[in-house]
Coordinates of C-alpha atoms in Angstrom, one line a residue:
Chain Y
M29 CA 0.2 0.3 0.0
K30 CA 1.2 3.4 -0.7
H31 CA 1.2 5.8 2.4
S32 CA 3.5 8.5 0.7
F33 CA 1.0 10.9 2.5
L34 CA 2.3 10.7 5.8
D35 CA 5.9 11.8 4.8
K36 CA 5.8 13.0 1.4
Y37 CA 9.3 14.6 1.4
S38 CA 11.1 12.2 4.0
N39 CA 13.3 11.1 1.2
L40 CA 15.3 14.4 -0.1
N41 CA 18.7 14.5 0.9
S42 CA 19.4 17.8 3.0
P43 CA 21.5 18.7 6.7
V44 CA 18.1 18.6 8.1
H45 CA 17.5 15.5 6.6
R46 CA 20.7 13.5 7.9
L47 CA 20.0 14.5 11.3
D48 CA 19.3 11.8 13.6
P49 CA 15.2 11.6 14.4
R50 CA 16.1 11.6 18.0
V51 CA 17.9 15.1 17.9
K52 CA 15.5 16.5 15.6
T53 CA 12.7 15.5 17.7
I54 CA 14.5 17.8 20.8
T55 CA 16.1 20.3 19.0
A56 CA 11.9 20.9 17.4
L57 CA 11.0 20.7 21.0
C58 CA 13.5 23.2 22.6
L59 CA 12.7 26.0 19.8
I60 CA 9.2 25.4 20.1
V61 CA 9.4 25.7 24.0
I62 CA 11.7 29.0 24.0
I63 CA 9.3 30.2 21.0
V64 CA 5.7 29.9 22.3
S65 CA 7.5 31.0 26.1
E66 CA 7.8 34.6 25.1
A67 CA 5.9 37.1 26.9
R68 CA 2.4 37.7 25.7
G69 CA 2.6 41.0 23.2
E70 CA 6.4 40.6 22.6
I71 CA 6.7 41.2 18.8
F72 CA 10.4 42.2 19.1
P73 CA 12.4 38.8 19.2
F74 CA 10.5 37.5 16.3
L75 CA 12.9 39.7 14.3
F76 CA 15.3 36.7 15.1
Y77 CA 13.2 34.1 15.5
I78 CA 11.4 34.5 12.0
P79 CA 14.1 34.7 9.7
L80 CA 15.8 31.3 11.3
V81 CA 12.9 29.2 11.1
A82 CA 12.9 30.5 7.2
I83 CA 17.0 29.5 7.4
I84 CA 16.5 25.9 8.8
A85 CA 13.1 25.7 6.2
G86 CA 15.6 26.5 3.2
V87 CA 18.5 24.4 4.2
S88 CA 15.6 21.6 4.8
R89 CA 14.5 22.1 0.9
I90 CA 11.3 20.9 1.9
P91 CA 8.9 23.1 -1.2
W92 CA 8.0 26.3 0.3
S93 CA 4.2 25.9 -1.4
Y94 CA 3.9 22.6 0.6
I95 CA 4.8 24.0 4.1
I96 CA 2.7 27.5 3.1
K97 CA 0.3 24.6 2.2
R98 CA 0.0 23.1 5.1
C99 CA 0.0 26.3 7.6
L100 CA -2.9 27.3 5.1
I101 CA -5.1 24.4 6.7
V102 CA -4.5 24.8 10.0
S103 CA -4.7 29.0 9.9
P104 CA -8.3 29.0 10.7
F105 CA -7.5 27.6 14.3
I106 CA -4.3 30.1 14.7
L107 CA -6.2 32.9 13.0
L108 CA -9.4 33.1 15.2
A109 CA -7.4 32.2 18.3
A110 CA -5.7 35.4 17.7
L111 CA -8.7 37.6 17.0
F112 CA -10.1 36.3 20.0
Y113 CA -7.8 38.1 22.4
P114 CA -8.8 41.7 21.6
L115 CA -12.3 40.9 21.1
S116 CA -13.0 39.1 24.0
Q117 CA -11.2 42.2 25.7
M118 CA -13.2 44.5 24.3
L119 CA -16.6 42.7 25.1
T120 CA -15.6 43.0 29.0
Q121 CA -14.3 46.0 28.7
G122 CA -16.9 48.4 26.6
Y123 CA -16.2 49.1 22.5
H124 CA -14.0 52.0 22.0
S125 CA -11.8 53.1 19.5
L126 CA -9.3 50.5 18.0
G127 CA -6.5 52.7 19.1
A128 CA -7.4 51.7 22.8
Y129 CA -7.2 48.3 22.5
S130 CA -3.8 48.8 20.5
H131 CA -2.0 46.1 23.4
E132 CA -4.6 43.9 23.0
F133 CA -4.4 43.5 19.2
M134 CA -0.2 43.2 19.7
V135 CA -1.2 40.3 22.0
G136 CA -3.2 38.8 19.2
L137 CA -0.3 39.4 16.6
S138 CA 2.5 37.6 18.9
V139 CA 0.1 34.7 19.0
I140 CA 0.1 34.5 15.6
L141 CA 3.7 34.4 15.5
K142 CA 4.4 32.4 18.0
A143 CA 1.8 29.8 16.4
Y144 CA 3.2 30.0 12.7
S145 CA 6.6 29.8 14.3
A146 CA 6.2 26.5 16.0
L147 CA 3.6 25.5 13.2
I148 CA 6.7 25.4 10.9
L149 CA 8.9 23.9 13.0
L150 CA 6.2 20.9 13.7
I151 CA 6.3 21.0 9.9
L152 CA 9.8 20.3 9.3
L153 CA 10.4 17.6 11.9
T154 CA 7.9 15.7 10.4
S155 CA 8.5 16.0 7.1
T156 CA 12.0 15.4 6.9
E157 CA 11.6 12.2 8.1
K158 CA 9.6 9.0 8.5
F159 CA 7.0 8.7 10.4
H160 CA 8.4 5.6 11.8
N161 CA 11.2 6.8 12.4
I162 CA 10.3 9.3 14.4
L163 CA 7.9 7.3 16.3
L164 CA 11.2 4.8 16.9
G165 CA 13.1 7.8 18.3
L166 CA 10.5 8.6 20.6
R167 CA 11.1 5.5 22.1
K168 CA 14.6 5.2 22.6
L169 CA 14.1 8.9 24.3
K170 CA 12.5 6.8 27.0
M171 CA 8.7 8.0 26.0
P172 CA 6.9 5.5 28.3
K173 CA 6.6 2.4 26.9
L174 CA 2.7 1.8 26.9
I175 CA 2.5 4.7 24.8
G176 CA 5.3 3.5 22.4
V177 CA 3.5 0.4 21.6
I178 CA 0.3 2.0 21.6
S179 CA 1.9 4.4 19.2
A180 CA 3.2 1.6 17.3
L181 CA 0.4 -0.2 16.9
M182 CA -1.5 2.7 16.4
Y183 CA 0.3 3.2 13.2
R184 CA -0.2 0.3 11.8
Y185 CA -3.5 0.1 12.8
V186 CA -4.3 3.3 10.8
F187 CA -3.7 1.0 7.2
L188 CA -5.5 -2.0 8.5
I189 CA -8.4 0.2 9.0
H190 CA -7.6 2.4 5.5
D191 CA -8.0 -1.5 4.0
E192 CA -11.2 -2.1 5.8
I193 CA -12.9 1.1 4.3
L194 CA -11.3 0.8 0.6
R195 CA -13.4 -3.2 0.9
T196 CA -16.4 -2.4 3.0
N197 CA -16.8 0.4 0.5
L198 CA -16.1 -2.1 -2.4
A199 CA -19.0 -4.5 -0.8
R200 CA -21.6 -1.0 -0.4
E201 CA -20.9 0.1 -3.6
S202 CA -21.7 -3.8 -5.1
R203 CA -24.8 -3.5 -3.1
C204 CA -25.9 -0.3 -3.3
P205 CA -24.3 1.9 -6.0
G206 CA -24.5 5.3 -6.1
S207 CA -23.4 8.5 -5.0
L208 CA -23.1 9.5 -1.6
K209 CA -26.6 10.4 0.2
M210 CA -28.0 11.5 3.5
S211 CA -31.2 9.7 2.8
R212 CA -28.5 6.1 3.6
F213 CA -27.8 7.4 6.9
K214 CA -28.0 4.1 8.1
V215 CA -25.8 2.0 5.3
Y216 CA -23.0 4.4 5.7
G217 CA -23.6 4.6 10.0
N218 CA -23.5 0.3 9.7
Q219 CA -20.4 0.7 7.4
A220 CA -18.7 2.7 9.8
A221 CA -19.4 0.3 12.5
M222 CA -18.3 -2.6 10.9
I223 CA -15.3 -1.2 9.5
F224 CA -14.7 -0.7 13.4
V225 CA -15.9 -4.4 14.5
R226 CA -13.7 -5.6 11.9
S227 CA -10.5 -4.1 12.1
L228 CA -10.7 -4.7 15.7
E229 CA -11.1 -8.1 15.2
R230 CA -8.1 -8.1 12.9
S231 CA -5.9 -6.6 15.2
H232 CA -6.7 -8.7 18.1
I233 CA -5.9 -11.8 15.2
L234 CA -2.4 -9.5 14.1
Y235 CA -1.6 -8.8 17.7
S236 CA -1.9 -12.5 19.2
S237 CA 0.3 -13.4 16.3
M238 CA 2.8 -11.4 17.1
L239 CA 3.0 -12.7 20.4
S240 CA 2.9 -15.9 19.2
R241 CA 6.1 -15.4 17.4
G242 CA 8.1 -13.7 20.8
F243 CA 6.6 -9.7 20.5
N244 CA 7.5 -9.1 24.2
G245 CA 6.7 -4.8 23.4
E246 CA 9.3 -4.5 21.3
F247 CA 9.6 -3.3 17.6
P248 CA 13.3 -4.5 16.1
S249 CA 14.1 -2.0 13.7
M250 CA 17.2 -2.5 10.8
R251 CA 17.5 1.3 11.4
K252 CA 20.9 1.9 13.9
F253 CA 20.5 5.1 15.8
S254 CA 24.5 6.7 16.0
L255 CA 24.7 10.3 17.2
K256 CA 28.2 12.1 16.0
G257 CA 29.1 15.0 17.4
T258 CA 28.4 17.1 14.8
D259 CA 24.6 15.7 15.0
L260 CA 24.7 17.6 18.2
L261 CA 26.6 20.6 17.4
I262 CA 24.5 22.4 15.3
P263 CA 21.3 21.9 17.2
G264 CA 22.7 23.1 20.1
A265 CA 24.5 25.8 18.8
I266 CA 20.5 27.3 17.3
I267 CA 19.1 25.9 20.8
L268 CA 21.5 28.0 22.5
M269 CA 21.5 31.2 19.7
V270 CA 17.2 30.9 20.2
L271 CA 17.9 30.9 24.0
T272 CA 19.9 34.1 23.8
I273 CA 17.2 36.0 22.2
R274 CA 14.8 34.6 24.5
L275 CA 16.9 35.9 27.1
T276 CA 18.3 39.1 25.7
S277 CA 15.5 40.6 23.4
Q278 CA 13.9 42.9 25.9
N279 CA 17.4 44.4 26.9
I280 CA 18.5 44.4 23.0
H281 CA 15.2 46.3 22.4
N282 CA 15.5 49.1 25.0
Y283 CA 19.1 49.7 23.9
L284 CA 17.5 50.2 20.4
F285 CA 14.4 52.0 20.9
N286 CA 14.8 53.9 24.1
Chain J
M4 CA -5.8 49.3 27.7
H5 CA -6.4 52.6 29.5
P6 CA -7.6 52.4 32.7
S7 CA -10.1 54.7 32.2
L8 CA -12.1 52.6 29.9
K9 CA -11.8 49.9 32.8
T10 CA -14.8 51.3 34.5
D11 CA -16.8 51.4 31.3
R12 CA -17.7 47.8 31.4
N13 CA -20.1 46.6 28.4
K14 CA -22.1 43.6 29.9
G15 CA -24.6 43.2 26.8
I16 CA -24.6 39.4 26.3
G17 CA -27.4 38.8 23.6
N18 CA -25.6 41.3 21.3
I19 CA -25.4 40.0 17.7
F20 CA -21.9 40.6 17.0
E21 CA -20.7 38.3 20.2
I22 CA -23.0 35.7 19.5
V23 CA -21.7 35.7 15.4
Y24 CA -17.7 35.8 16.3
I25 CA -17.7 33.5 19.3
Y26 CA -20.0 31.0 17.1
I27 CA -17.2 31.2 14.5
F28 CA -14.6 30.9 16.6
I29 CA -15.4 27.8 19.0
Y30 CA -16.5 25.4 15.6
I31 CA -13.3 26.5 13.8
I32 CA -11.0 26.4 17.1
F33 CA -12.6 23.3 18.9
M34 CA -10.4 20.9 20.3
H35 CA -7.3 21.3 18.5
I36 CA -5.3 24.0 20.6
S37 CA -2.4 25.0 18.8
D38 CA 1.2 25.6 20.5
G39 CA 1.8 29.3 21.3
I40 CA -2.3 30.3 21.4
I41 CA -2.7 29.6 25.2
D42 CA -0.2 30.7 28.2
T43 CA 2.9 28.3 28.9
N44 CA 2.4 27.9 32.7
V45 CA -1.1 26.8 31.8
C46 CA -0.1 24.1 29.2
I47 CA 2.7 22.9 31.4
A48 CA 0.2 22.4 34.9
A49 CA -2.1 20.9 31.9
G50 CA 1.1 18.7 30.9
A51 CA 1.9 17.5 34.2
V52 CA -1.9 16.3 35.2
S53 CA -2.1 14.4 31.4
I54 CA 1.2 12.6 31.9
G55 CA 0.0 11.6 35.2
L56 CA -3.3 10.2 34.3
V57 CA -1.5 8.6 31.2
Y58 CA 0.7 6.7 33.8
I59 CA -2.2 5.9 36.2
S60 CA -4.6 4.9 33.1
G61 CA -2.2 2.8 31.5
R62 CA -1.0 1.3 34.8
K63 CA -1.1 -2.7 34.8
A64 CA -2.7 -2.8 31.8
T65 CA -2.7 -6.2 30.8
V66 CA -2.1 -8.1 27.0
D67 CA -5.4 -8.4 26.1
E68 CA -5.9 -4.5 27.0
I69 CA -3.0 -3.7 24.1
P70 CA -4.5 -4.2 20.6
T71 CA -8.1 -2.5 21.8
M72 CA -6.1 0.1 23.0
G73 CA -3.7 0.5 19.9
M74 CA -7.0 0.5 17.6
M75 CA -8.9 2.8 19.6
G76 CA -6.1 4.9 19.3
A77 CA -6.3 4.0 15.7
A78 CA -10.1 4.7 15.1
L79 CA -10.0 7.9 17.2
F80 CA -7.2 9.0 14.6
V81 CA -9.2 7.8 11.6
A82 CA -12.4 9.6 13.2
S83 CA -11.1 12.9 13.2
L84 CA -10.2 12.9 9.2
I85 CA -13.9 12.5 8.7
H86 CA -15.8 16.0 8.7
F87 CA -19.4 16.8 8.8
P88 CA -20.8 20.4 7.4
L89 CA -22.6 21.6 11.0
A90 CA -24.0 25.3 10.9
G91 CA -22.4 26.5 7.9
T92 CA -18.9 25.2 9.2
S93 CA -17.1 21.7 9.3
M94 CA -16.7 19.9 12.4
H95 CA -15.4 16.1 13.1
L96 CA -15.9 13.5 15.0
G97 CA -15.1 12.8 18.4
L98 CA -15.6 9.2 19.4
F99 CA -14.6 10.0 23.3
G100 CA -17.9 8.5 24.5
I101 CA -17.4 5.5 22.8
A102 CA -13.6 5.0 23.5
G103 CA -14.6 5.7 26.9
I104 CA -17.3 3.1 27.1
I105 CA -15.1 0.4 25.2
L106 CA -11.8 1.0 27.0
G107 CA -13.3 2.4 30.4
K108 CA -10.0 3.6 32.8
R109 CA -7.7 3.0 29.8
S110 CA -9.0 5.4 28.2
F111 CA -6.1 8.0 28.6
P112 CA -3.4 6.3 27.0
P113 CA -5.0 6.0 23.5
V114 CA -6.3 9.5 23.3
F115 CA -3.0 10.2 24.5
A116 CA -1.3 8.8 21.3
A117 CA -3.9 9.6 18.8
L118 CA -3.1 13.5 19.9
L119 CA 0.5 12.6 19.3
F120 CA -0.3 11.4 16.0
Q121 CA -2.6 14.6 15.1
S122 CA -0.3 16.8 16.1
L123 CA 3.2 15.3 14.2
I124 CA 0.9 13.6 11.0
F125 CA -1.1 17.3 10.4
Q126 CA -0.1 19.7 13.0
H127 CA -3.5 20.0 14.7
G128 CA -2.8 20.8 18.4
G129 CA 0.7 21.6 18.9
L130 CA 3.4 19.5 21.0
V131 CA 3.6 21.9 23.8
T132 CA -0.1 21.8 23.7
L133 CA -0.3 18.0 23.5
G134 CA -1.0 17.9 27.2
V135 CA -3.9 20.4 27.3
N136 CA -5.3 18.5 24.2
S137 CA -4.7 15.0 26.3
L138 CA -6.5 16.2 29.3
N139 CA -9.2 18.0 27.6
M140 CA -10.0 15.0 25.7
G141 CA -9.0 11.9 27.7
A142 CA -11.6 13.7 30.6
G143 CA -14.3 13.6 28.2
A144 CA -13.5 9.9 27.6
F145 CA -13.5 8.9 30.9
A146 CA -16.4 10.8 31.7
G147 CA -18.2 8.5 29.5
W148 CA -17.2 5.5 31.2
L149 CA -18.2 6.8 34.6
I150 CA -21.6 7.4 33.3
W151 CA -21.7 4.1 31.7
R152 CA -20.9 2.3 34.7
T153 CA -23.8 3.5 36.7
K154 CA -25.7 0.8 36.2
F155 CA -29.3 2.3 37.4
M156 CA -30.2 3.9 33.9
N157 CA -31.2 2.2 30.8
E158 CA -28.4 1.1 28.9
N159 CA -29.4 3.6 25.7
I160 CA -30.1 6.9 28.2
R161 CA -26.3 5.7 29.6
A162 CA -24.9 5.9 26.1
L163 CA -26.8 9.4 24.7
L164 CA -25.2 10.8 28.1
A165 CA -21.9 9.0 27.5
G166 CA -21.9 10.9 24.2
F167 CA -22.9 14.1 25.3
L168 CA -20.3 14.5 28.3
G169 CA -17.5 12.9 25.8
I170 CA -18.0 16.3 23.6
I171 CA -18.9 18.9 26.8
I172 CA -16.5 18.0 29.2
P173 CA -13.3 18.9 26.9
V174 CA -15.6 22.4 25.7
L175 CA -15.7 23.0 29.6
L176 CA -12.2 22.2 30.4
M177 CA -10.9 24.2 27.3
S178 CA -13.3 27.3 28.2
V179 CA -11.0 27.3 31.7
E180 CA -8.3 27.1 29.8
F181 CA -8.7 30.0 27.7
R182 CA -9.6 31.7 30.7
L183 CA -7.0 31.0 32.3
S184 CA -4.4 32.3 30.0
G185 CA -6.1 36.2 29.5
Y186 CA -9.2 35.5 27.1
G187 CA -12.3 37.2 27.9
R188 CA -15.5 35.8 29.7
G189 CA -17.2 35.1 26.1
I190 CA -15.7 32.1 26.3
I191 CA -18.2 30.8 28.5
Y192 CA -20.4 30.6 25.5
L193 CA -18.9 27.2 24.3
L194 CA -20.8 25.4 26.4
S195 CA -23.8 26.3 24.7
V196 CA -22.9 26.3 21.4
Y197 CA -20.8 23.0 21.5
V198 CA -24.7 21.3 22.4
I199 CA -25.2 20.8 19.1
A200 CA -22.0 19.0 18.4
A201 CA -22.7 17.4 21.8
V202 CA -26.4 16.3 20.5
V203 CA -24.7 14.8 17.2
E204 CA -22.3 13.2 19.3
S205 CA -24.5 11.7 21.7
I206 CA -27.2 9.8 18.7
I207 CA -24.0 8.6 17.3
T208 CA -22.4 6.9 20.1
L209 CA -26.0 5.4 21.2
G210 CA -26.3 4.2 17.3
A211 CA -22.7 2.5 17.6
V212 CA -23.8 0.9 21.2
R213 CA -26.8 -0.6 19.9
F214 CA -24.5 -1.7 16.3
I215 CA -21.5 -3.3 19.1
R216 CA -24.5 -4.9 21.2
R217 CA -26.0 -6.8 18.0
V218 CA -22.7 -7.6 16.4
K219 CA -20.0 -8.3 19.1
P220 CA -21.5 -7.4 22.7
A221 CA -18.3 -8.9 24.6
L222 CA -16.7 -5.3 23.6
L223 CA -19.0 -3.7 26.0
P224 CA -18.6 -4.1 29.3

C-alpha cells in the first residue's frame, strides 16, 4: 500500500534530513518551547526567530509551497484564536476606538507569530523524517513503554482500518451503487461500525500472532541510530542562539529604542 | 488598555456581533489548541496532569487490552479525518464517549497517542499543547466511562449521556484553560454552542453502542 501522504518529502537529501531523529525531535521541541514561552505581546524577538525558522526551512529543501499549504490548513485555528483575544477584551471592557486596544492587538499578533513559528518547526520535523523513525526515536528517548507500543500499533492499525474502508466501500458499492446521499445515513453508519468491529477483530488476530512469535513490546528495527558530534553541534548551537535571543531580546530592544 | 476604560463595562451579552464571532471562533478552533495560543504555564500544568493520568490509566494494562487500546487510538485518529457540515462550517467526529465505554479507565493512553499522531502528521494541535489537548479529550472519555458504569439507568440513556459528556467535558475544560490564559468571558459561550455538536455525538454513540451490542456484545463492559 502506498502511503507517502504521511512523510512525502522524507526521502530528500539535506543536512536537516541527515540529522538523527532523536536530535531532530528534541531540537524542535526545545525551539518550540522557547519560542512559545515568549511573553504575550512581545513582537521584537520574532525579528530573529522568523528568519531563523526560514533558514532552517530553506536548508531542509522542503518546498515552500508544501509548507504554506500545510500552514493554510491550520490557519483558521490560529487566526481566530489570535483575533479572539482583542475581541474578548472589547466585550469585557466595552467598545471604544480600536486605538485603545493596541496592546490587545499586539498580543493577538504575538499569538500568530508564535503559533506559525511552532507550526513550521513541527512541519519540518515530520516532513524531514519517516514517521515510523520519529516514533522509533521517541521510543529510544524513553517515551513511556505503553505509549510507545500503542503508538507503534496505531501506526500499523491506521493502514489496517484503511484496508477495511476500501473493502467495505467495494461491498457497499456492489450492493447499492451511486453517489453518497444523506438518506442512506443508516447504511453509512452500519458501514462505519462494521469497519471498526472488523478492524478490531483483525487487530486482535495480528497481535496474537505477534505474541506467538515472541513479541515483548519491542519493535526491532534495521535502522541503527548513531550520534556523532556534528549531529549535536549545530542543533545545540541553534538552541543556544534561540535561548540567548529569548533571554536578551528585551535588553536589545531597550538598547535600540530607548 | 487605558485605565479609564476599565470602569466602562459593557455587559450586553445578547449582542449579535458577540454571538456571531463566538460561534465562528468556537466551531473552528474547538479541540485542537495549537502551540502559542494559550499560556505556557497552563500548558505545563495541564501536561503534568495529563502525564500523571496517562500513567495511572495505563498502569497494569494486560496483554489483551493493548491491541484494543491501539485500535481505539487508530479509530480516534481516523474519526478525526471524517468531517461533516454543521451550521455553516465543518466538524469532525470525536468518539470520546464510545472510547470511554469500550476502554473504560484505559482511555487516556490511546487518546494521548491519537493526539500525538494528529499533532505530528496533520499539525492539528501542537507539541507543547499536547498535554492540554489530551487532558481535555481524555477527561471526556473518562466521563463517558463513569456514566456508562452507573448501572441504574437504561443502556440507551447511558450511551446518549456518555456521547454528550464526551464533548461537553472537553469544552468545559477548554473554556477554563482559555480563561486562565487571559481570554475574556465570551469563552463561556462554548458550552451553549457545543450542545449541538454534543447532541450529534450522543446520537452517533447511541447508534454505535446498539450496533456493537448486536454484533459484538463482548466489547461492551
